[in-house]
XYZ file of C-alpha atoms in Angstrom:
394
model
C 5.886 -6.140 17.175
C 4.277 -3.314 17.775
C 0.448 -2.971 17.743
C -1.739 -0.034 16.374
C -3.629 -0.168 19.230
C -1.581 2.345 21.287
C -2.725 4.751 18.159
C -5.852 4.108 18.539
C -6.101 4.513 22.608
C -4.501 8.094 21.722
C -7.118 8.939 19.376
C -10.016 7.917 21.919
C -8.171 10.348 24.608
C -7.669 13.199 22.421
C -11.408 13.041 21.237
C -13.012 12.860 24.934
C -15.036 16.128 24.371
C -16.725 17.155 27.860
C -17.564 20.349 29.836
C -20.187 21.343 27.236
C -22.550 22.582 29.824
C -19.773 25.402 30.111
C -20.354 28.447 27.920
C -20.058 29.303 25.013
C -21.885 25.584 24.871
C -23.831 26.375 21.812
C -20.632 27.056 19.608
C -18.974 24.044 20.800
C -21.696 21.674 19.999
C -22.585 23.236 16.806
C -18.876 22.895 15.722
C -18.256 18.730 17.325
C -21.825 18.422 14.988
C -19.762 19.930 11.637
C -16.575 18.314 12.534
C -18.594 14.675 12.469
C -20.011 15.558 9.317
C -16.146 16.397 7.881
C -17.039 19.988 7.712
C -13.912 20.644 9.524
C -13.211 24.179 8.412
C -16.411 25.242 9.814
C -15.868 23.735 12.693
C -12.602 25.261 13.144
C -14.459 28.500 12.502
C -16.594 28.197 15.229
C -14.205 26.837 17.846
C -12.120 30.035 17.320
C -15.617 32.025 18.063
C -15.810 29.820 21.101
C -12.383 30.443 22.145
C -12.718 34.001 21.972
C -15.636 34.218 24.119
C -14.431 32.184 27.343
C -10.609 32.381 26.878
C -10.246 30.874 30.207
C -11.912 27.588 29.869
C -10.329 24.835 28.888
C -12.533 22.943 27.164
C -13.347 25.509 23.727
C -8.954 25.385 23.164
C -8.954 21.337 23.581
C -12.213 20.816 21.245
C -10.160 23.397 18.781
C -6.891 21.345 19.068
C -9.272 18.283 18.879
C -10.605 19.208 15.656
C -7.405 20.620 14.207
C -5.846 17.224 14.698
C -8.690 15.795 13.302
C -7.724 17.734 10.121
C -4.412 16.398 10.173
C -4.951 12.839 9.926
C -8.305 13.439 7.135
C -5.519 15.326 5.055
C -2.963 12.334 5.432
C -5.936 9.462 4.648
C -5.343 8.029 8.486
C -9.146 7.900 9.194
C -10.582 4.278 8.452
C -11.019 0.985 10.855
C -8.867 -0.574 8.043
C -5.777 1.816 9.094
C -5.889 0.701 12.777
C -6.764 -3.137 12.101
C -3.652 -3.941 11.364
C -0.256 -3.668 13.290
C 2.613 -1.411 12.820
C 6.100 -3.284 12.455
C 8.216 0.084 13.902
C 8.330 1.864 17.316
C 8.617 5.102 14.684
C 6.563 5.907 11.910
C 7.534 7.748 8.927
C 5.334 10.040 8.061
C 5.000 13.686 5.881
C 4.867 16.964 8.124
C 1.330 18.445 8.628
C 0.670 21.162 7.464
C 2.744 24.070 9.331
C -0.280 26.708 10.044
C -2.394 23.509 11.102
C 0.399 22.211 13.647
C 1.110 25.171 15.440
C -2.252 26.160 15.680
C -3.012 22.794 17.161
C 0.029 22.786 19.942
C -1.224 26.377 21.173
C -4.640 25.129 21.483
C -3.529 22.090 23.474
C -0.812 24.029 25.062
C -2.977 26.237 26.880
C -6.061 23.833 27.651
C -3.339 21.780 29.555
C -2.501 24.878 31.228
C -6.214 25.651 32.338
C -7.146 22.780 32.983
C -3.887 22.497 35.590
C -5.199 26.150 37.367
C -8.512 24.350 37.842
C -7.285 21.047 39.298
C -5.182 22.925 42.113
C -7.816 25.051 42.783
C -10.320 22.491 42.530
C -8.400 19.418 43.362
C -11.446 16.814 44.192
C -13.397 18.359 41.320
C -14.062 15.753 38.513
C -14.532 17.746 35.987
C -11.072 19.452 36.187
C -9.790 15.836 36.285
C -11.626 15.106 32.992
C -10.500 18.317 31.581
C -6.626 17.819 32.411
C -6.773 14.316 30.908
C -8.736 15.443 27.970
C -6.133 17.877 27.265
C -3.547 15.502 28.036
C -4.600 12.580 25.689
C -4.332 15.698 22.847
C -0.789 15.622 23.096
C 0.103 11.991 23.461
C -2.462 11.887 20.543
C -0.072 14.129 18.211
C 2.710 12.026 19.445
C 1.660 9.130 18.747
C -0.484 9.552 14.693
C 1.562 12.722 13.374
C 4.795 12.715 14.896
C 4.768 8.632 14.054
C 6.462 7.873 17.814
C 4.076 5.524 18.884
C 5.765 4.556 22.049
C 6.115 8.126 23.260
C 2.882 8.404 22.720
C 1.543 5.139 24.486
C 3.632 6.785 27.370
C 2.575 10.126 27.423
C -0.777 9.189 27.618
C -1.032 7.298 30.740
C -1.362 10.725 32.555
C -4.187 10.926 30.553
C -5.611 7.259 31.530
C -4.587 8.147 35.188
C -6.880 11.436 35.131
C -10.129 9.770 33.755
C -9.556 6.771 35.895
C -9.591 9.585 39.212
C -12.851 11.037 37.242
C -14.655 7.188 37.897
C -13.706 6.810 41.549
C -14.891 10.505 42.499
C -18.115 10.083 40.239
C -18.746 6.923 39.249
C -22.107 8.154 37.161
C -19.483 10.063 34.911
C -19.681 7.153 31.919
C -17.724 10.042 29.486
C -14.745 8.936 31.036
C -15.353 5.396 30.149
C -14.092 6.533 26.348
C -10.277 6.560 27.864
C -10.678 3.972 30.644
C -12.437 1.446 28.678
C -10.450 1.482 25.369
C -7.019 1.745 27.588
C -8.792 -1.758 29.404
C -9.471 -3.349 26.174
C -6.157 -2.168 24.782
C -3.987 -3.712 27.535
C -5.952 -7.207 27.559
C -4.967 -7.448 24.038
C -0.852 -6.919 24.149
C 1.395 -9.517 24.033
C 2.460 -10.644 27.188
C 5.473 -8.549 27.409
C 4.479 -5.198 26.358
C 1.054 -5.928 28.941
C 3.615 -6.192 31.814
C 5.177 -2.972 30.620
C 1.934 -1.257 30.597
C 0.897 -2.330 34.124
C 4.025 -0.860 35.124
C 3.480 2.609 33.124
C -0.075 2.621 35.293
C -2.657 0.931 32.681
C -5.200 -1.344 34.245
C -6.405 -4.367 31.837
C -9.989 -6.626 30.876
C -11.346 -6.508 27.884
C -14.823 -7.400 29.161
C -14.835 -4.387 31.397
C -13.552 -2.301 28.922
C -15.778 -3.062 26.012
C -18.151 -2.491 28.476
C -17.311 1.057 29.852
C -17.412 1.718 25.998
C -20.989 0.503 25.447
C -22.116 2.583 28.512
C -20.858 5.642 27.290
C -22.285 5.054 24.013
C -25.717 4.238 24.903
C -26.233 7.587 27.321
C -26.135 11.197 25.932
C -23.121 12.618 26.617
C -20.411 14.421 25.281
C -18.441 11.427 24.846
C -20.987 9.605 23.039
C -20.055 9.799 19.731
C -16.537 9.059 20.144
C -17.382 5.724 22.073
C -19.515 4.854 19.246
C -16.783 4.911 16.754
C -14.485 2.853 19.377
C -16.675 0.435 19.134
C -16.799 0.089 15.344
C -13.126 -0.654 15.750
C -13.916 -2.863 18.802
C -16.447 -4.776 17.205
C -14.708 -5.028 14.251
C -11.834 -6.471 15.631
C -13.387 -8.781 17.599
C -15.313 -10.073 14.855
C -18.763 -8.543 16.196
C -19.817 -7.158 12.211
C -23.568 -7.641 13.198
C -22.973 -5.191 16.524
C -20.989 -2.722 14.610
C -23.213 -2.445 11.475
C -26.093 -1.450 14.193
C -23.483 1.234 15.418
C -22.708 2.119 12.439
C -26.586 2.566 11.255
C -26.749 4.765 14.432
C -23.702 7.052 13.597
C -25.048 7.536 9.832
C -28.051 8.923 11.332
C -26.704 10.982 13.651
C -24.160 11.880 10.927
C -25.991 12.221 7.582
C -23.170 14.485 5.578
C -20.131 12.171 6.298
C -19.415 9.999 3.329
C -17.325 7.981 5.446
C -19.197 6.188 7.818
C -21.038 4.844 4.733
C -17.929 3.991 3.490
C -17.039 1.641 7.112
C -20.740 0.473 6.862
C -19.986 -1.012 3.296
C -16.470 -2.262 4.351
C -17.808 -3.939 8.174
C -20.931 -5.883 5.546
C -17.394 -7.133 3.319
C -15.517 -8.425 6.201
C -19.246 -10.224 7.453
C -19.370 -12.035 4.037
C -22.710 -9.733 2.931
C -20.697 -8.681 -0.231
C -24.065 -7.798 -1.673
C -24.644 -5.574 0.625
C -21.432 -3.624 0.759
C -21.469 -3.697 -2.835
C -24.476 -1.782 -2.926
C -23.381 0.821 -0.471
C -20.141 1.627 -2.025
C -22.463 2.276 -5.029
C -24.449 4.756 -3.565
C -21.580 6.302 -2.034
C -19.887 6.278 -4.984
C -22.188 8.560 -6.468
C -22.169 10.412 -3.150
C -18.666 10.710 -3.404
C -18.785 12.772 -7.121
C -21.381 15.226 -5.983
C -19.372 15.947 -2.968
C -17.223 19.358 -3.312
C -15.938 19.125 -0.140
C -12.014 18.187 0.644
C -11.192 14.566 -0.057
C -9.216 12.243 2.135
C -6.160 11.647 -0.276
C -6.397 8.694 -3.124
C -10.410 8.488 -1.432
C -12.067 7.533 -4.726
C -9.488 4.785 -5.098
C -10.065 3.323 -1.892
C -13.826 3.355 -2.267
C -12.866 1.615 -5.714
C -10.476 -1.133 -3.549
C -13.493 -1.367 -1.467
C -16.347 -1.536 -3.905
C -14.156 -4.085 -6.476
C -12.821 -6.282 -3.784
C -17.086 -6.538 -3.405
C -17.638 -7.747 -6.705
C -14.411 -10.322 -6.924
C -16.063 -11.683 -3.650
C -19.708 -11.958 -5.835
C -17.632 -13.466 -8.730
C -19.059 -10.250 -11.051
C -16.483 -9.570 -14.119
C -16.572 -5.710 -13.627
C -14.406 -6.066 -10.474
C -11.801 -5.751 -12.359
C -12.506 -2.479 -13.713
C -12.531 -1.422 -9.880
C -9.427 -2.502 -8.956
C -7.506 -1.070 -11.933
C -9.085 1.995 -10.916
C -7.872 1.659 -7.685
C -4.509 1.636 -8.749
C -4.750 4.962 -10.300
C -2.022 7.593 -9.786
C -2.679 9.204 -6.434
C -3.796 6.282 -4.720
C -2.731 5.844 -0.795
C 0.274 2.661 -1.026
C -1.790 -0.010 1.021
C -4.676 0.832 -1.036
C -2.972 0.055 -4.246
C -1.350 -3.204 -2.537
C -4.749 -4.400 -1.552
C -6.416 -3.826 -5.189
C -3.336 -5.591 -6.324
C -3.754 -8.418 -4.183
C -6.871 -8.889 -5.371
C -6.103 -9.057 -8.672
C -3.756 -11.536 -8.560
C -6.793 -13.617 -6.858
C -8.702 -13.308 -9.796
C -5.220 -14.094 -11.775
C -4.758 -16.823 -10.260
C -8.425 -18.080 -10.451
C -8.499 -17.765 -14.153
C -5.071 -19.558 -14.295
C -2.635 -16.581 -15.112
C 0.257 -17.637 -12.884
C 2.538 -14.427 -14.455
C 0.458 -12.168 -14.264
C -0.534 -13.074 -10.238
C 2.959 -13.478 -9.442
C 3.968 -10.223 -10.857
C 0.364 -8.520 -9.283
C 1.436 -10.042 -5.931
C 4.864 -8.798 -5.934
C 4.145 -5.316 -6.847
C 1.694 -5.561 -4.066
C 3.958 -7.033 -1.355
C 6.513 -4.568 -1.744
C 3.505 -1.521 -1.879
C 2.094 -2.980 1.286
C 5.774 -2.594 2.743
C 5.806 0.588 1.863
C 2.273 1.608 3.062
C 3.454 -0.247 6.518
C 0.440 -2.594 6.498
C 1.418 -6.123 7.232
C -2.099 -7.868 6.608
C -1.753 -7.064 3.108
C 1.637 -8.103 2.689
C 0.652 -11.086 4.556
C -2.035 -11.751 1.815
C 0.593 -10.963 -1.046
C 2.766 -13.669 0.345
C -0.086 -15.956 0.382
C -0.866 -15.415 -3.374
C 3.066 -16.206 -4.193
C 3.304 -19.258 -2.011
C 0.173 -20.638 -4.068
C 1.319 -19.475 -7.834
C 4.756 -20.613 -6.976
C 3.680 -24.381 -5.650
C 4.698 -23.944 -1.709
């Protein structure tokens, strides 16, 4: 079985964002600032500007590729800790195209920032930052392998380049804690395969500990730099996963702050208080952002308002409130993203089953076991089978 986790090492290599002190620096960090707060067409705006002006450095085509694949996954929904919790059951991923303007725009950008960066390395061979930059660029591409090509493997493969480069970044500057993003997730990632894919990995060049890696992550979240950001969300998944809600709810805090005008990191603040047992709490978040959420005219992540339904009614069943219900129906609306739907199902055969409806959980359950299939999210159709084993007496 394969786990998400080689998705999610991608993404941290693809969003390394360094070289800022390079010009133009003011458009790049104007445009990582919009892209955080999902004003990605901005951004993109911006990064074209920056481009433009220095169209020999690497780093203004890899933070354009960066946030053009950022775009990709907001428009297919792939852009919650809930999506990478889980584990994927195939080596390939079916998935819908991207959008065709979007993908060739992105394999240009990352084309020719792997291209620069290479000129800089031979000329500069011992130079870090040319290391960083050909990894950075690197991780882009093993990062469209991996979440929108769906070829997860390939993409666990083509990033150990990537690994390999930030890794070389360490030993000739070990003050460089940016490259602690790729190194330290990698490390964590590793320490938690099963024993044969970890053998594989030591053999494709990955190093493992997940105490060392966790804490490369921490250290590049807690100084400025340009990798900040992006270790702070690792360790929202991180913390998450290892059951740490407490430590990523202070994260969390941290990124809203730094991030006022994106919706969703109130929407992972509400679901890390859920999975902490402070229902209250999340339910009064999802609430707020909620209302948020209507004022909002910006693009929406597809089926959005029914996840933040899931979310906000799974809440209430947990507070034993009778409008939970009227959450999850909602978030079983047309449009809704198929794990979403299974989930909301799920839980409404729970409260089916609590009031003593055997049918109606059964046939809730069902529908949401063979959703969950579809959505490719085996904790849910791990909680559907649950819910039939109990209604049908096993």
């Amino acid at each position: 079985m394969l786990r998400t986790w080689p998705v999610v090492a991608a993404l941290m290599c693809a969003m390394a964002e360094a070289g800022v002190g390079a010009q133009p620096a003011d458009l790049r960090s104007q445009a990582l600032e919009l892209a955080y707060n999902l004003d990605h067409e901005q951004a993109v705006q911006l990064l074209r500007r920056a481009v433009a002006a220095a169209p020999t450095d690497p780093a203004p085509h890899r933070t354009l590729a960066s946030v053009l694949w950022q775009r990709m996954l907001f428009t297919r929904g792939a852009v919650t800790v809930d999506h990478y919790l889980g584990s994927f059951t195939r080596s390939q991923v079916d998935l819908g195209k991207p959008p065709a303007d979007l993908a060739a725009e992105f394999r240009r950008s990352a084309a020719q920032a792997i291209l620069l960066a290479n000129k800089r390395l031979k000329a500069a061979p011992r130079d870090p930052q040319a290391h960083y930059d050909l990894g950075a660029a690197l991780g882009l591409e093993a990062s469209y392998i991996a979440t929108v090509d769906g070829r997860l493997l390939a993409g666990l493969r083509a990033a150990s380049r990537c690994y390999s480069e930030h890794e070389r970044v360490l030993e000739l500057d070990p003050s460089r804690v940016d490259a602690g993003l790729v190194v330290g997730t990698y490390r964590y990632l590793v320490s938690s395969l099963p024993v044969g894919m970890r053998v594989l990995a030591y053999v494709a060049g990955f190093g493992g500990g997940k105490e060392q890696g966790v804490e490369l992550l921490e250290r590049a979240a807690a100084r400025a730099n340009d990798a900040r950001t992006d270790a702070m969300f690792a360790l929202v998944l991180v913390y998450n996963r290892e059951g740490r809600y407490e430590d990523a709810l202070k994260v969390l805090r941290q990124l809203r702050e730094l991030y006022p005008r994106n919706r969703l990191v109130v929407l992972e603040e509400a679901s890390t208080a859920l999975r902490a047992g402070r229902a209250a709490d999340a339910d009064a978040k999802l609430t707020q952002g909620l209302a948020a959420l209507s004022r909002d005219p910006r693009p929406k992540v597809p089926g959005e308002e029914q996840l933040w339904r899931y979310k906000r009614g799974a809440a209430r069943a947990a507070l034993a409130r009778a409008d939970a219900i009227d959450d999850l129906r909602a978030a079983t609306a047309p449009g809704a993203q198929a794990w979403v739907e299974g989930r909301a199902r799920v839980e409404i055969a729970r409260l089916a089953v609590g009031r003593g409806d055997r049918a109606s959980a059964r046939a809730e359950a069902r529908q949401a076991e063979a959703l969950c299939r579809q959505g490719n999210d085996p904790i849910c159709v791990a909680s559907a089978q649950r819910v039939l084993r109990t209604v049908n007496g096993r």
